[in-house]
Coordinates of C-alpha atoms and ligand atoms in Angstrom, one line a residue:
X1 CA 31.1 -34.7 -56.3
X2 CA 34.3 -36.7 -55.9
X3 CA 34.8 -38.9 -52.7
X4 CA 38.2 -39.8 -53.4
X5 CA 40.3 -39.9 -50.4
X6 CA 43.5 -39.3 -52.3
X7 CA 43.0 -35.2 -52.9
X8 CA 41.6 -32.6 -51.0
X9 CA 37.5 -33.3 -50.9
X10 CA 35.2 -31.1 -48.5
X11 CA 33.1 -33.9 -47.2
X12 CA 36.1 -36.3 -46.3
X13 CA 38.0 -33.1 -44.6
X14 CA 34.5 -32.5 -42.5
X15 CA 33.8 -36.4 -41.6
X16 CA 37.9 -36.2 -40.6
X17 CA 37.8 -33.1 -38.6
X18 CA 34.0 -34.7 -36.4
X19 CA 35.7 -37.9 -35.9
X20 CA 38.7 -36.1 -34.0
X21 CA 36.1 -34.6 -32.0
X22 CA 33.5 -37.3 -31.5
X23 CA 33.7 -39.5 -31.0
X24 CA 37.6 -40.0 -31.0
X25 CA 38.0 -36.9 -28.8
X26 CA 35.7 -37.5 -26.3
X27 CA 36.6 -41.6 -26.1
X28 CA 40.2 -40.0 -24.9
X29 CA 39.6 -37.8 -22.6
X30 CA 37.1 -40.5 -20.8
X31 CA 39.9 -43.3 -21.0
X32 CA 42.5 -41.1 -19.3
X33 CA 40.1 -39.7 -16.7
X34 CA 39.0 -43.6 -16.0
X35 CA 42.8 -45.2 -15.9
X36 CA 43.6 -42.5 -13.1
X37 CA 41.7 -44.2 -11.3
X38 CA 45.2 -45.8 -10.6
X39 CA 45.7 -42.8 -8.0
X40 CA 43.1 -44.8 -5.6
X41 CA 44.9 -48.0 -5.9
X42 CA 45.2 -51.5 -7.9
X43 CA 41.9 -52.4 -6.3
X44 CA 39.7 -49.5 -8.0
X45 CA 41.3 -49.2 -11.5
X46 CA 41.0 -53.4 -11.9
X47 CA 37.1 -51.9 -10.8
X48 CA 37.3 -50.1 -14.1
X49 CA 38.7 -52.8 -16.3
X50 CA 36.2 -55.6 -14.5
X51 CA 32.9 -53.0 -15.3
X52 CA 33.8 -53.7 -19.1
X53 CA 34.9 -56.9 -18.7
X54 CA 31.7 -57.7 -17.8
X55 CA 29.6 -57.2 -20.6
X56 CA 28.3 -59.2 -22.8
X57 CA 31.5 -59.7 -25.3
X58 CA 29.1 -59.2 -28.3
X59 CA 28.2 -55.9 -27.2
X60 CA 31.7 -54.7 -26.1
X61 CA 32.9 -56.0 -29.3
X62 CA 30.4 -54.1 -31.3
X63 CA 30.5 -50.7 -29.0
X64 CA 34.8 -51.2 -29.8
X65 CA 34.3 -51.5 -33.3
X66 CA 31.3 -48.9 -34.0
X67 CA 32.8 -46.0 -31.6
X68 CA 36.2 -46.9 -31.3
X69 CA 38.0 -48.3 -34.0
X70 CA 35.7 -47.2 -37.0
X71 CA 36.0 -43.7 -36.0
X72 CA 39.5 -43.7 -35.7
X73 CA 41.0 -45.9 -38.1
X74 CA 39.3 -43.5 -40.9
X75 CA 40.6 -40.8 -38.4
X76 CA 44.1 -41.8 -38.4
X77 CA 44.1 -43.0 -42.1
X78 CA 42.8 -40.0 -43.8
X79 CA 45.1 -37.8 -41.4
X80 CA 48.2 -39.2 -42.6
X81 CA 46.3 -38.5 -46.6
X82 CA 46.7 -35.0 -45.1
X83 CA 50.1 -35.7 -44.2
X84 CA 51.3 -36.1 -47.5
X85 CA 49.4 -33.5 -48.6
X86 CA 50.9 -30.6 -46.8
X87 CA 53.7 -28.7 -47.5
X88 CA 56.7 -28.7 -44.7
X89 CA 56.7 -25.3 -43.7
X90 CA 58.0 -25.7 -40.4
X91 CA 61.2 -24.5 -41.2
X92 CA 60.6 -21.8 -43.6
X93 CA 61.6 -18.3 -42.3
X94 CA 58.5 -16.5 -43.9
X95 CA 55.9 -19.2 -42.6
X96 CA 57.5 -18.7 -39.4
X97 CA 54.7 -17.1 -37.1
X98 CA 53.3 -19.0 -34.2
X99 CA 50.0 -20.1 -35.2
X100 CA 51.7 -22.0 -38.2
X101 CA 54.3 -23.7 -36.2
X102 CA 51.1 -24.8 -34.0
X103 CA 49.2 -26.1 -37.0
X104 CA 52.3 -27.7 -38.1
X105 CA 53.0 -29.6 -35.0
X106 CA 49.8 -30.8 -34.9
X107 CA 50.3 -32.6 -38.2
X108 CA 53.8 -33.6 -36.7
X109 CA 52.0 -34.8 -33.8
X110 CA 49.0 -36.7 -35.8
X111 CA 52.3 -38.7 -37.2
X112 CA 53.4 -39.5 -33.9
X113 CA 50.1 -40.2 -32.3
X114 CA 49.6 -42.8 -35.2
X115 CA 53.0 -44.9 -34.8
X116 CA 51.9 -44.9 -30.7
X117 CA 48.4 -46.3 -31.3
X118 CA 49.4 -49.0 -32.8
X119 CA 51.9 -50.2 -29.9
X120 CA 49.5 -49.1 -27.7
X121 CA 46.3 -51.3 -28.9
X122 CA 48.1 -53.8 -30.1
X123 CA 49.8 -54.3 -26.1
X124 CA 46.9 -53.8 -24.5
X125 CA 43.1 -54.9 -26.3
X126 CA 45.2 -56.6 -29.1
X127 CA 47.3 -59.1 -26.7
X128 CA 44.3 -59.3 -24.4
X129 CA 41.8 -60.8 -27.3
X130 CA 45.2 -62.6 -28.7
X131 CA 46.3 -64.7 -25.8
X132 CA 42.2 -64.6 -23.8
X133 CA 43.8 -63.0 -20.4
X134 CA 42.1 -59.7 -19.3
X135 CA 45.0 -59.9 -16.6
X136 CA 47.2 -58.3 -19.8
X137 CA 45.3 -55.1 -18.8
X138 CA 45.2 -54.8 -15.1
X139 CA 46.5 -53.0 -12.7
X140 CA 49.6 -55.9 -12.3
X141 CA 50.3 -55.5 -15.8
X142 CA 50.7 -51.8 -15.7
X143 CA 52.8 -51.9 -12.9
X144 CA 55.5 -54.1 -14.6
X145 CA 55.6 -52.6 -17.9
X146 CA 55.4 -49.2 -16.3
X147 CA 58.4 -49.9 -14.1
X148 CA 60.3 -52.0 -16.1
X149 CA 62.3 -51.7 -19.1
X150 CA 64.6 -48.8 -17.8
X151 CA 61.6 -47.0 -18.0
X152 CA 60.8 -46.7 -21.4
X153 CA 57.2 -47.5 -21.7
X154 CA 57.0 -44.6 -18.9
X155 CA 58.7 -42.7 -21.6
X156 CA 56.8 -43.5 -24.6
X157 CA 53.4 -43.1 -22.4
X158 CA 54.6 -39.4 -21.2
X159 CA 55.0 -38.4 -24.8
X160 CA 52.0 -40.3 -26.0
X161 CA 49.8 -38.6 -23.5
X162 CA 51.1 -35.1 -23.8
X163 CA 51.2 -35.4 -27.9
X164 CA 47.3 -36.7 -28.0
X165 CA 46.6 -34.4 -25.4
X166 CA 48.1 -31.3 -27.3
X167 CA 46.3 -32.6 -31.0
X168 CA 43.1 -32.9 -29.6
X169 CA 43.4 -29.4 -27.5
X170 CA 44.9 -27.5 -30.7
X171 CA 42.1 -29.4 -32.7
X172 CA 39.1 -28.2 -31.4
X173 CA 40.8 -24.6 -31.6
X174 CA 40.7 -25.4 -35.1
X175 CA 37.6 -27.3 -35.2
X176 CA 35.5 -24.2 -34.4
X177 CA 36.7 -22.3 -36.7
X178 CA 36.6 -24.6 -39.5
X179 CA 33.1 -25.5 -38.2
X180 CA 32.0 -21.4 -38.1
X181 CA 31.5 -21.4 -34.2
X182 CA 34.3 -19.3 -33.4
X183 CA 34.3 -16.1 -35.9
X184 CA 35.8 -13.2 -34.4
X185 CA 39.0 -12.5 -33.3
X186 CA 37.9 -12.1 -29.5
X187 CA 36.1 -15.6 -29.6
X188 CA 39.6 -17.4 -31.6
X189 CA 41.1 -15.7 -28.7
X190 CA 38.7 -17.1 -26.4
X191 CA 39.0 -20.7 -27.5
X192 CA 42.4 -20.6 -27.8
X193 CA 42.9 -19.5 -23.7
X194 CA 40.0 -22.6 -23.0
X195 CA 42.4 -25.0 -25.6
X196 CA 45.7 -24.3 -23.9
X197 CA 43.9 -25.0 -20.0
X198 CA 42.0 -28.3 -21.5
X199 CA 45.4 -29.4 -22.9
X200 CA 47.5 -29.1 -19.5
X201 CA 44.2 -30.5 -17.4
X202 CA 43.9 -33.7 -19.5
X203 CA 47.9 -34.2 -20.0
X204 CA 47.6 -33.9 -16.0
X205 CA 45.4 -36.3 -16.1
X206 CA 47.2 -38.8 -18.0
X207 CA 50.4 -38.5 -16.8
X208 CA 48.9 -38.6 -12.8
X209 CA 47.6 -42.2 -14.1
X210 CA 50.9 -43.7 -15.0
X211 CA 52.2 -42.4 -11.3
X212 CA 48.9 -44.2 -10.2
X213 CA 51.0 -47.2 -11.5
X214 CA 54.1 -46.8 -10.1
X215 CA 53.6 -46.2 -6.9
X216 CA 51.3 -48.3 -5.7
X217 CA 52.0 -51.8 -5.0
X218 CA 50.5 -54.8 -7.0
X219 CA 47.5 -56.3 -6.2
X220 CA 47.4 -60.2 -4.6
X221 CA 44.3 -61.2 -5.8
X222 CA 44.5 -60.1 -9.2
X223 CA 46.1 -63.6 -9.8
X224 CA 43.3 -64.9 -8.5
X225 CA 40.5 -62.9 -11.1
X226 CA 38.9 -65.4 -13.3
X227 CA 39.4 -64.8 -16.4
X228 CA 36.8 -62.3 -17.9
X229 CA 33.0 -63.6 -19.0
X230 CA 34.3 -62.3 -22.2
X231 CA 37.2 -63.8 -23.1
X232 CA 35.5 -67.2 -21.7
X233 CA 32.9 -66.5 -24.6
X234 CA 35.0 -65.8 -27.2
X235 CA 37.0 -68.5 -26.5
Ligands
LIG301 C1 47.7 -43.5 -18.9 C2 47.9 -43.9 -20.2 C3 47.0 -45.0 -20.7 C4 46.5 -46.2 -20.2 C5 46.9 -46.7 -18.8 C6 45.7 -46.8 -21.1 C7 45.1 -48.0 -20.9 C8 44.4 -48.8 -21.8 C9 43.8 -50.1 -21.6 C10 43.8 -50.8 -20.3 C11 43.3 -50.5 -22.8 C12 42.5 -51.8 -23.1 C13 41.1 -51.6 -23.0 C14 40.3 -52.9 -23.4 O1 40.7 -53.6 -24.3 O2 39.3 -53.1 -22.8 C15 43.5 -49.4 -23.8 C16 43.0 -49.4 -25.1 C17 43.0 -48.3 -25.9 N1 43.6 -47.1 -25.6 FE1 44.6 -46.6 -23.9 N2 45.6 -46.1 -22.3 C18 46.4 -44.9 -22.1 C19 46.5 -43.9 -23.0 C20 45.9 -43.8 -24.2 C21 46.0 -42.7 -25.0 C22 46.8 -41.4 -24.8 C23 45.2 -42.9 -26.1 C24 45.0 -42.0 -27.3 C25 43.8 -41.8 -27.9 C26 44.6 -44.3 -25.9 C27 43.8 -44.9 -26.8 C28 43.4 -46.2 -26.7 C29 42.6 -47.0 -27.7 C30 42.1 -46.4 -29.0 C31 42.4 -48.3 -27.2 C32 41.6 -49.4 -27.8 C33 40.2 -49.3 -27.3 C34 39.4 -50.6 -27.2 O3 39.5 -51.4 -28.2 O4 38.7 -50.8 -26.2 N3 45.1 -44.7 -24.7 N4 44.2 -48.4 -23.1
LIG302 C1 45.9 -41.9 -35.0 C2 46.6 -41.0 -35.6 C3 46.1 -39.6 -36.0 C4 46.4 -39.0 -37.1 C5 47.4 -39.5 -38.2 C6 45.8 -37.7 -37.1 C7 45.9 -36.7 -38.0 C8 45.3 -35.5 -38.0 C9 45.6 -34.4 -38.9 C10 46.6 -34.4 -40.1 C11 44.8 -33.3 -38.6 C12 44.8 -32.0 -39.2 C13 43.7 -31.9 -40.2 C14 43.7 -30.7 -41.1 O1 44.8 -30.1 -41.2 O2 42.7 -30.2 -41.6 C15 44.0 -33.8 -37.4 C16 43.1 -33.0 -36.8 C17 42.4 -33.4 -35.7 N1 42.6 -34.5 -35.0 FE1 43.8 -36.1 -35.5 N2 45.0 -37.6 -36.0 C18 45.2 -38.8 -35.2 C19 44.6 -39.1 -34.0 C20 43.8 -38.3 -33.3 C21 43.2 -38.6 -32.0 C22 43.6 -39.8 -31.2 C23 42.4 -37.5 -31.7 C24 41.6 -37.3 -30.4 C25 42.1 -37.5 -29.3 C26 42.4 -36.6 -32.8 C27 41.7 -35.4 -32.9 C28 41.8 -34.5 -33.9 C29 41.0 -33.2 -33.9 C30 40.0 -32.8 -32.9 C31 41.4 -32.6 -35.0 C32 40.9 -31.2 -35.5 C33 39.9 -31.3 -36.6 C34 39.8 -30.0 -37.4 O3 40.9 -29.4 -37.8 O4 38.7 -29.5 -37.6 N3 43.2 -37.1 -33.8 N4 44.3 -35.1 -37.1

């Protein structure tokens, strides 16, 4: 058997299609329900941030790397190998039918997701481990960049939220077919209702975060946070 990654190969296409699930899947939906936390106030999403802040920075690091970054970097890697791959059939008249736009757009969307990712780690656990300030990712932070800018980060976040959101949801319609859970045509139909609900309750939740941010006020005593046990250690 061939592991190449650079042509079709079953056992790359099944590790791609688990990893959007789990643990990529799941680590989004958790991250989105924890940063609207924002809705209570600057007070309880810098709760969030402090609760991981607080572990030993060996362990956060090696929990980041081993279910986090691992996962998805081969994720988002092998995905745009897939990319490539596929023929643009968007726009062809006899391709036209609605389940192949959807498939489509989630290609389009994996593109899109990719290009976000990186602005979005890099900004947030990149510049935090870059310049040893935790205070990069709280509540103050988010404020500012969210309300700044002529609002373009609000922008790029509302797009970024509803384009993950919409991958993921359209994903696991797919993942259970390609996985032999769903086989009928009343269970496809089934999943497909339970996709479409999961993909408006978690862009709900994503986007209620970022109003979390804007309309509450900053916090005082974030100036005064110590710097995190964990970017003392690395340090
Ligand atoms: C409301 C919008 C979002 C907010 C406020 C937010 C907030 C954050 C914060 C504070 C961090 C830094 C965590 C740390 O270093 O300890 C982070 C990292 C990250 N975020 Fe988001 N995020 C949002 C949306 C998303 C979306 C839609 C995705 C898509 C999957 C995503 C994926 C990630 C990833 C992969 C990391 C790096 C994880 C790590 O190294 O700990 N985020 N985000
Ligand atoms: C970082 C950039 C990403 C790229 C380039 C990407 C790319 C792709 C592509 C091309 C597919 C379709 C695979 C196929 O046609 O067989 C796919 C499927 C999928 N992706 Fe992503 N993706 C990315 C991020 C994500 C994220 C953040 C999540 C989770 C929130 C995710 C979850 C999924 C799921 C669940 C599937 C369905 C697997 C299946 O078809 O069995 N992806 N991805």
């Amino acid at each position: 058997m061939s592991l190449a990654l650079n042509r079709e190969n079953y056992f790359w296409h099944k590790v791609h299609s688990l990893t959007g699930v789990i643990p990529v899947g799941y680590y989004m939906v958790q991250h989105l329900v924890l940063n609207s936390f924002s809705l209570a106030g600057a007070s309880y999403f810098n709760a969030v941030i402090n609760f991981f802040e607080g572990m030993p920075w060996y362990f956060l690091l090696a929990t980041e790397i081993c279910l986090i970054w691992a996962p998805l970097l081969f994720h988002a890697v092998y995905g745009i190998f897939i990319v490539g791959r596929s023929k643009v059939n968007y726009f062809e008249e006899k391709y036209g039918w609605s389940q192949n736009r959807m498939y489509t757009f989630q290609r389009y969307s994996g593109v899109f997701i990719f290009f976000f990712l990186i602005l979005h780690v890099s900004t947030t656990t990149g510049a935090k481990y870059l310049h040893h300030d935790a205070n990069l990712i709280r509540f103050n932070a988010w404020h500012d960049k969210l309300t700044g800018d002529y609002y373009l980060w609000t922008i790029l976040y509302v797009l970024g939220i509803a384009a993950s959101s919409y991958h993921l949801a359209y994903g696991i319609w797919n993942f259970c077919i390609r996985w032999g859970i769903t086989i009928s045509d009343a269970a496809q139909v089934k999943v497909q209702k339970f996709s479409l609900a999961f993909f408006v309750v978690v862009t709900v939740i994503g986007w209620a975060a970022l109003i979390g941010f804007i309309v509450h006020p900053k916090d005082d005593s974030q100036l005064a946070l110590n710097q995190s046990p964990t970017i003392v250690s690395i340090r």
